[in-house]
Coordinates of N, CA and C in Angstrom, one line a residue:
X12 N 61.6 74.0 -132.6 CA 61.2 73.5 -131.3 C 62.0 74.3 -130.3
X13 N 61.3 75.0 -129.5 CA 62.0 75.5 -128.2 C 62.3 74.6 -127.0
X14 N 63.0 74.3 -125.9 CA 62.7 74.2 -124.9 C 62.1 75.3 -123.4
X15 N 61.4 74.6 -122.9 CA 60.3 75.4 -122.3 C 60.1 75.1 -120.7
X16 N 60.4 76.1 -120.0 CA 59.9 75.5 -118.2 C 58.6 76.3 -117.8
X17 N 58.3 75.1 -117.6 CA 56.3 76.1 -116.9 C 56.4 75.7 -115.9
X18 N 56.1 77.0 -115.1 CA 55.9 76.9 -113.3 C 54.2 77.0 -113.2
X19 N 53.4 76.1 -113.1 CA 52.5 76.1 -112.3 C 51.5 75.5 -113.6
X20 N 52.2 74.4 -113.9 CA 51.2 73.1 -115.4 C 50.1 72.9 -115.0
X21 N 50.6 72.6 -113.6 CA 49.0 71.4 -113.5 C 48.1 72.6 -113.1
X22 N 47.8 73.9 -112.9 CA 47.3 74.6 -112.3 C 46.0 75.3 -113.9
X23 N 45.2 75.8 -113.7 CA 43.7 75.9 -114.4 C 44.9 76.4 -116.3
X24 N 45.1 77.5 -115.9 CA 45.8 78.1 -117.1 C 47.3 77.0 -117.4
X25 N 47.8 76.9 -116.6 CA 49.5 76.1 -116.7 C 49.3 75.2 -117.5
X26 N 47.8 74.6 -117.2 CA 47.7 72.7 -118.1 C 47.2 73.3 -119.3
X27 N 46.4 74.4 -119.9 CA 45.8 74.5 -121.1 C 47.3 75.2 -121.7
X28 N 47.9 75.7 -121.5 CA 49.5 76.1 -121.5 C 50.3 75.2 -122.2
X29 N 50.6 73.8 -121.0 CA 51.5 73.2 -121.5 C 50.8 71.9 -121.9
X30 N 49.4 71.8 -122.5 CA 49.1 70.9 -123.3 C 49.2 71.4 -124.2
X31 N 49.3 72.5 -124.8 CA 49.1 73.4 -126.4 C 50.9 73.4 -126.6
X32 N 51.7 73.3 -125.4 CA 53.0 73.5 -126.2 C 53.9 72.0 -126.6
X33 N 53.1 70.9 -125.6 CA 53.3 69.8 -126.1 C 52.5 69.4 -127.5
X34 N 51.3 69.4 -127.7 CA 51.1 69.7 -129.0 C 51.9 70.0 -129.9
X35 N 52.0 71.1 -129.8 CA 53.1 71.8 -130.9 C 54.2 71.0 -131.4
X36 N 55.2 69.9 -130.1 CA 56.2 69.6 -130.7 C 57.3 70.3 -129.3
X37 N 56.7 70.8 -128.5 CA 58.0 71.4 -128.3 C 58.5 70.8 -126.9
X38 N 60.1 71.0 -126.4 CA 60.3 69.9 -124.7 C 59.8 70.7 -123.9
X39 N 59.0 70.4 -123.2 CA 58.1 71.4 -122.1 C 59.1 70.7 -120.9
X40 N 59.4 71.6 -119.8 CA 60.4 71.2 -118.9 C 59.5 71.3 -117.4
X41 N 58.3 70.6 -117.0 CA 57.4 71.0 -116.1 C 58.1 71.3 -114.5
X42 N 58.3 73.0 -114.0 CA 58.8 72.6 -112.4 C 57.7 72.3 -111.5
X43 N 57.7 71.6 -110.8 CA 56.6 71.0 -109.9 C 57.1 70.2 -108.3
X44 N 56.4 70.9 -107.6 CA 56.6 69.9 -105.8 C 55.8 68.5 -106.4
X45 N 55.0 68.4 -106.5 CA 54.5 66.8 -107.2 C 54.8 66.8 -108.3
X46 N 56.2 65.8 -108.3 CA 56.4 65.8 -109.4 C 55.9 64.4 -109.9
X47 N 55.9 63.3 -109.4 CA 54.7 62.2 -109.4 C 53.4 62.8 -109.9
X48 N 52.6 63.5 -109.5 CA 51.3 63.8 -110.1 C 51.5 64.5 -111.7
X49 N 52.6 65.6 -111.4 CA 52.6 66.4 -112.5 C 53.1 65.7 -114.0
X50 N 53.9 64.4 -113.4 CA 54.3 63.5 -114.7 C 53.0 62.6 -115.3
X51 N 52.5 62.1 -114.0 CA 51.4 61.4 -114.6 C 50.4 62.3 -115.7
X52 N 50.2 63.6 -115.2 CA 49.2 64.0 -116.2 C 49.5 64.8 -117.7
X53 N 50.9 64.8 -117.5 CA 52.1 65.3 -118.8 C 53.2 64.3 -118.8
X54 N 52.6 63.0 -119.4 CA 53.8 62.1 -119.6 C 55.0 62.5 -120.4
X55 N 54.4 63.4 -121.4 CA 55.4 63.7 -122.8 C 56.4 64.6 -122.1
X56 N 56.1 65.2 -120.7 CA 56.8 66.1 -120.5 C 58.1 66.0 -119.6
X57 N 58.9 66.4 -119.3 CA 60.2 66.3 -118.0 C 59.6 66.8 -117.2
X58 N 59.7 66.2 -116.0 CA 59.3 67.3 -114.4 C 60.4 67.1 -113.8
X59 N 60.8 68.3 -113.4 CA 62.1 68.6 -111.9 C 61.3 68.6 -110.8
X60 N 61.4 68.9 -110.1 CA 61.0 69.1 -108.5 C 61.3 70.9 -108.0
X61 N 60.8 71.4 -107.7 CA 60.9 72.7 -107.8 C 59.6 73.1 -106.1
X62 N 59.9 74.2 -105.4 CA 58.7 74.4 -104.3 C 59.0 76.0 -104.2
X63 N 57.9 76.2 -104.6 CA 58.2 77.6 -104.8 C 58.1 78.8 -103.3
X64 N 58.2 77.5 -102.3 CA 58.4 78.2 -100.7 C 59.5 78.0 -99.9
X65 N 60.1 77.5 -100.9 CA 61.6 77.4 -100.2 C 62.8 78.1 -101.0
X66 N 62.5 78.1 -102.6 CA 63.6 78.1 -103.7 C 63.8 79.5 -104.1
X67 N 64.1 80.1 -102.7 CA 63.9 81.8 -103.2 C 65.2 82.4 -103.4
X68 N 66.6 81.7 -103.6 CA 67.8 81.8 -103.7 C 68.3 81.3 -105.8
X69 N 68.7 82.1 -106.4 CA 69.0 81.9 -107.3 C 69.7 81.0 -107.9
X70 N 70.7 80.8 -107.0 CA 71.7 79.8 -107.4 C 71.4 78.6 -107.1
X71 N 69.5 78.1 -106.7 CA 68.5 76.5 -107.1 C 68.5 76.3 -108.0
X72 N 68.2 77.6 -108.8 CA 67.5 77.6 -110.2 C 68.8 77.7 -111.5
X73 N 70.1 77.9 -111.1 CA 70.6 77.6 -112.4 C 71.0 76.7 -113.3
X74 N 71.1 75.9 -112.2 CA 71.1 73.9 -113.2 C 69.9 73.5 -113.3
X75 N 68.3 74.1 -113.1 CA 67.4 73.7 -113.6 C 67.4 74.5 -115.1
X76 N 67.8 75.9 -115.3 CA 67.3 76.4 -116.2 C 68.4 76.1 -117.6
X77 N 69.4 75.2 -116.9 CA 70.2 74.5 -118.4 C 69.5 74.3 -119.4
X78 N 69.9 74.5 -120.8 CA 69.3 74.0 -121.8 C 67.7 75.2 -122.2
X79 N 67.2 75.5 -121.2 CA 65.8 76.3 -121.6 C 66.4 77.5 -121.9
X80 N 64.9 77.5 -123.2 CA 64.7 78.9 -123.9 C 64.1 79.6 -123.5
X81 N 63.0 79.5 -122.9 CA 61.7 80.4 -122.6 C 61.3 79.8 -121.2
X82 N 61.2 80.4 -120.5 CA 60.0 80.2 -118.9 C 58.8 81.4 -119.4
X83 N 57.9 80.3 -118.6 CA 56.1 80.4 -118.5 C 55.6 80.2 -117.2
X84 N 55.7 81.5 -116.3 CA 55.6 80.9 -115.0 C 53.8 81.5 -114.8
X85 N 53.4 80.4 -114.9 CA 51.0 80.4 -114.4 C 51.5 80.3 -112.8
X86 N 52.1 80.5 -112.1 CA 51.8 80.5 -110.8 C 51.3 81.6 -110.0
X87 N 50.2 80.7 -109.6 CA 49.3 82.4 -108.7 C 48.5 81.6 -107.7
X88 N 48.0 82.1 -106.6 CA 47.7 82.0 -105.6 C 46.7 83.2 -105.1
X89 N 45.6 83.2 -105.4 CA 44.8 84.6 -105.2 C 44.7 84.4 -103.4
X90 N 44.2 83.8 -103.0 CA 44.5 83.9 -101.3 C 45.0 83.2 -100.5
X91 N 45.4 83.2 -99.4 CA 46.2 82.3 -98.6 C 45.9 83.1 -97.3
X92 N 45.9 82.5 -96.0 CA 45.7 83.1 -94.5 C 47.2 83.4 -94.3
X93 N 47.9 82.4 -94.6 CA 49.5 83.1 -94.2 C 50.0 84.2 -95.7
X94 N 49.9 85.1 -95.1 CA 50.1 86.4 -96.6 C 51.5 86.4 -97.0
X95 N 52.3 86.1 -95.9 CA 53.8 85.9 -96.3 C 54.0 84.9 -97.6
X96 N 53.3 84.1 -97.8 CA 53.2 82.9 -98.4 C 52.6 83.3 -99.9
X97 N 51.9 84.3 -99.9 CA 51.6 85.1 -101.3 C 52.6 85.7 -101.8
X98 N 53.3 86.5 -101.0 CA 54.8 87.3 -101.3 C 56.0 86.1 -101.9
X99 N 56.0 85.2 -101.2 CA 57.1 84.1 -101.3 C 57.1 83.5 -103.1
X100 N 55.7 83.3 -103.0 CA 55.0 82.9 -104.3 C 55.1 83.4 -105.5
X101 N 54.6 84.5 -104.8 CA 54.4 85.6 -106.4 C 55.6 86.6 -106.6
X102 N 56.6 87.1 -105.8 CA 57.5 88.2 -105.8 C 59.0 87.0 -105.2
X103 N 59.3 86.4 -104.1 CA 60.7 86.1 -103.9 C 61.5 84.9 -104.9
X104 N 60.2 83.9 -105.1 CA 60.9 82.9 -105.6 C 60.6 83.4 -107.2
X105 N 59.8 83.6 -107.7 CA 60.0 84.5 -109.4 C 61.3 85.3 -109.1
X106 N 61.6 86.1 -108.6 CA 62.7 87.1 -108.8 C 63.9 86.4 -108.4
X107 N 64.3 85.2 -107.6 CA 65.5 84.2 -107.6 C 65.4 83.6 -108.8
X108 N 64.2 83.4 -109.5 CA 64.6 82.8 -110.5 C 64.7 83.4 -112.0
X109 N 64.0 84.5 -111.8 CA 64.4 85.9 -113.1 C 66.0 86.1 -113.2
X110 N 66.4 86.2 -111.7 CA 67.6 86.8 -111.5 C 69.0 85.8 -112.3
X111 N 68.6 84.3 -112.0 CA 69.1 82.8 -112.1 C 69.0 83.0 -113.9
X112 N 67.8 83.3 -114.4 CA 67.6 83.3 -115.8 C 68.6 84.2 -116.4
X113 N 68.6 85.5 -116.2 CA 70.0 86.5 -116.4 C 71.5 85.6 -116.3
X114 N 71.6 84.8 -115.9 CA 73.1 84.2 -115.9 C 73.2 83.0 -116.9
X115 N 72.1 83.2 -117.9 CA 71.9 81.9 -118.9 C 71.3 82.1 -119.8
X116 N 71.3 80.9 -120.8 CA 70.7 81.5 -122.1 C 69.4 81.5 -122.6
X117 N 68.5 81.9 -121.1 CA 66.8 81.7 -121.4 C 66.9 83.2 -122.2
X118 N 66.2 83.3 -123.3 CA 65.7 84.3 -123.9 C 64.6 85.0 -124.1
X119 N 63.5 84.3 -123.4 CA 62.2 85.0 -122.6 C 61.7 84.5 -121.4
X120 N 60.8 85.6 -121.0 CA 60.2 85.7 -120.0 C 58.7 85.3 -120.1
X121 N 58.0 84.7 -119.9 CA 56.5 85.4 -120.0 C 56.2 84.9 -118.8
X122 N 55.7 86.1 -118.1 CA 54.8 85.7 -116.6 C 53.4 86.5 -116.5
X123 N 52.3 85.7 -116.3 CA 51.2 85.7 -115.9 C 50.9 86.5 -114.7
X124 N 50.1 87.7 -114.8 CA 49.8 88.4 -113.7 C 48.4 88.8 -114.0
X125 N 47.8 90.0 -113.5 CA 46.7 90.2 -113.7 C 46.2 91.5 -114.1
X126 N 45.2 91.6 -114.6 CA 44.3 92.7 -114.9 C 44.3 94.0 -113.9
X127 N 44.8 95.4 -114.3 CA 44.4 96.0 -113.4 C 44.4 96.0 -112.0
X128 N 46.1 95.4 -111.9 CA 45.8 94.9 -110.5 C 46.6 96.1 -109.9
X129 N 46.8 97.3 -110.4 CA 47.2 98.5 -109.5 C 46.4 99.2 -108.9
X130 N 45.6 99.4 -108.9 CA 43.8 99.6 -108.6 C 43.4 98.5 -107.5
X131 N 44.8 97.9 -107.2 CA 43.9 96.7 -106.1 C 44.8 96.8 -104.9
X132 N 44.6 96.6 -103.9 CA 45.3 96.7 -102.1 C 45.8 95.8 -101.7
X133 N 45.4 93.9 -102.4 CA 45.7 93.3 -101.3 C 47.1 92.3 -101.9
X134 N 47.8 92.1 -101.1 CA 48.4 90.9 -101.2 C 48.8 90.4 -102.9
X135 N 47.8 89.6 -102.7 CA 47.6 89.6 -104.4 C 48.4 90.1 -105.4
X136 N 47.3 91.1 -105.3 CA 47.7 92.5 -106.6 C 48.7 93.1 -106.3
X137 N 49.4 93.5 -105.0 CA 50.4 93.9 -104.8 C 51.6 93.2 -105.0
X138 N 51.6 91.5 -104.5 CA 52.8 90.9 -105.0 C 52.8 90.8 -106.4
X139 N 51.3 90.7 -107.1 CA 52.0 90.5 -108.6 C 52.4 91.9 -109.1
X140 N 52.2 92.8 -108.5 CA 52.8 94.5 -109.3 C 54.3 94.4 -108.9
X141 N 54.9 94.0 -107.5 CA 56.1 94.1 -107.5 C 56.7 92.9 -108.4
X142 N 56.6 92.0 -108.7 CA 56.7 91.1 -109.8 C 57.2 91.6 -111.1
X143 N 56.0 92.5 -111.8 CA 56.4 93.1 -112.5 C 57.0 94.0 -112.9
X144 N 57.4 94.8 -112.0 CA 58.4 95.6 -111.5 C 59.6 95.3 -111.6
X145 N 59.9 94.0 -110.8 CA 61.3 93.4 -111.0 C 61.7 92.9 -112.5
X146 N 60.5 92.5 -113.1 CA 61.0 92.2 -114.8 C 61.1 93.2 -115.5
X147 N 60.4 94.5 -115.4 CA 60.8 95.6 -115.8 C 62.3 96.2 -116.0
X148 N 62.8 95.6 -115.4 CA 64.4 96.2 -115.5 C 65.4 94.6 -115.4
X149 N 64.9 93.7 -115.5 CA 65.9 92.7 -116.5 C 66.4 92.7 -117.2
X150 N 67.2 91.7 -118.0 CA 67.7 92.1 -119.4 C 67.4 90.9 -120.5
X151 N 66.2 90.3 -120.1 CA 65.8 89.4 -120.7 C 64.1 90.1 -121.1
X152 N 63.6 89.8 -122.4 CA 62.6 90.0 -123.2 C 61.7 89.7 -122.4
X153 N 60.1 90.1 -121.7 CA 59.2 89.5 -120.6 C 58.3 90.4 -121.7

């Protein structure tokens, strides 16, 4: 049994996610701004409170990531009018919290990004390529 933090549960992929890892047996550690909704619909699970538009400083995320093995972050946001708010999303607060993970004993990464998205211009595809980019040279397994 691992313990496990998924950023974005309740979201289309997050819930088929962290229904399959509660199945399994294992502590799913749900981060969520609703964390009222997010418990109701994953009782088995823990929810912190987490907002991924403010938490873009590392040192939020180290007394969340106590105890976890693995982060699963499904968070995406294909469009938004305020674009800054795609960036915040997908590239500042992942990388505070990649960065937070390096000072502890998470031992993977897995983050969700997209298809082919170097081939793509906007927002989007661009915050999730620098994303990837920044896990590229971690020192944790992604």
């Amino acid at each position: 049994m691992m313990t496990i933090l998924i950023l974005g549960a309740t979201g289309f992929v997050g819930s088929k996610v962290t229904q399959l890892l509660l199945k399994e047996g294992h502590r799913v550690v749900c981060a969520s701004r609703d964390v009222a909704t997010t418990q109701a619909k994953f009782p088995q699970a823990e929810v912190i409170y987490c907002d991924f538009l403010h938490d873009m400083h590392s040192k939020v995320w180290l007394s969340r990531l106590a105890g976890i093995d693995v982060i699963i972050n499904c968070v995406g946001i294909f469009y938004h009018r305020d674009q800054q708010l795609i960036w915040d999303v997908h590239l500042h607060t992942p990388q505070a919290l990649y960065k937070a993970a390096e000072q502890t004993q998470v031992k993977y990464i897995i983050h969700l990004s997209a298809l082919n998205i170097e081939h793509y211009h906007n927002n989007y595809a661009q915050s999730k390529l620098a994303i990837e980019n920044v896990l590229r040279h971690t020192s944790i397994p992604s």
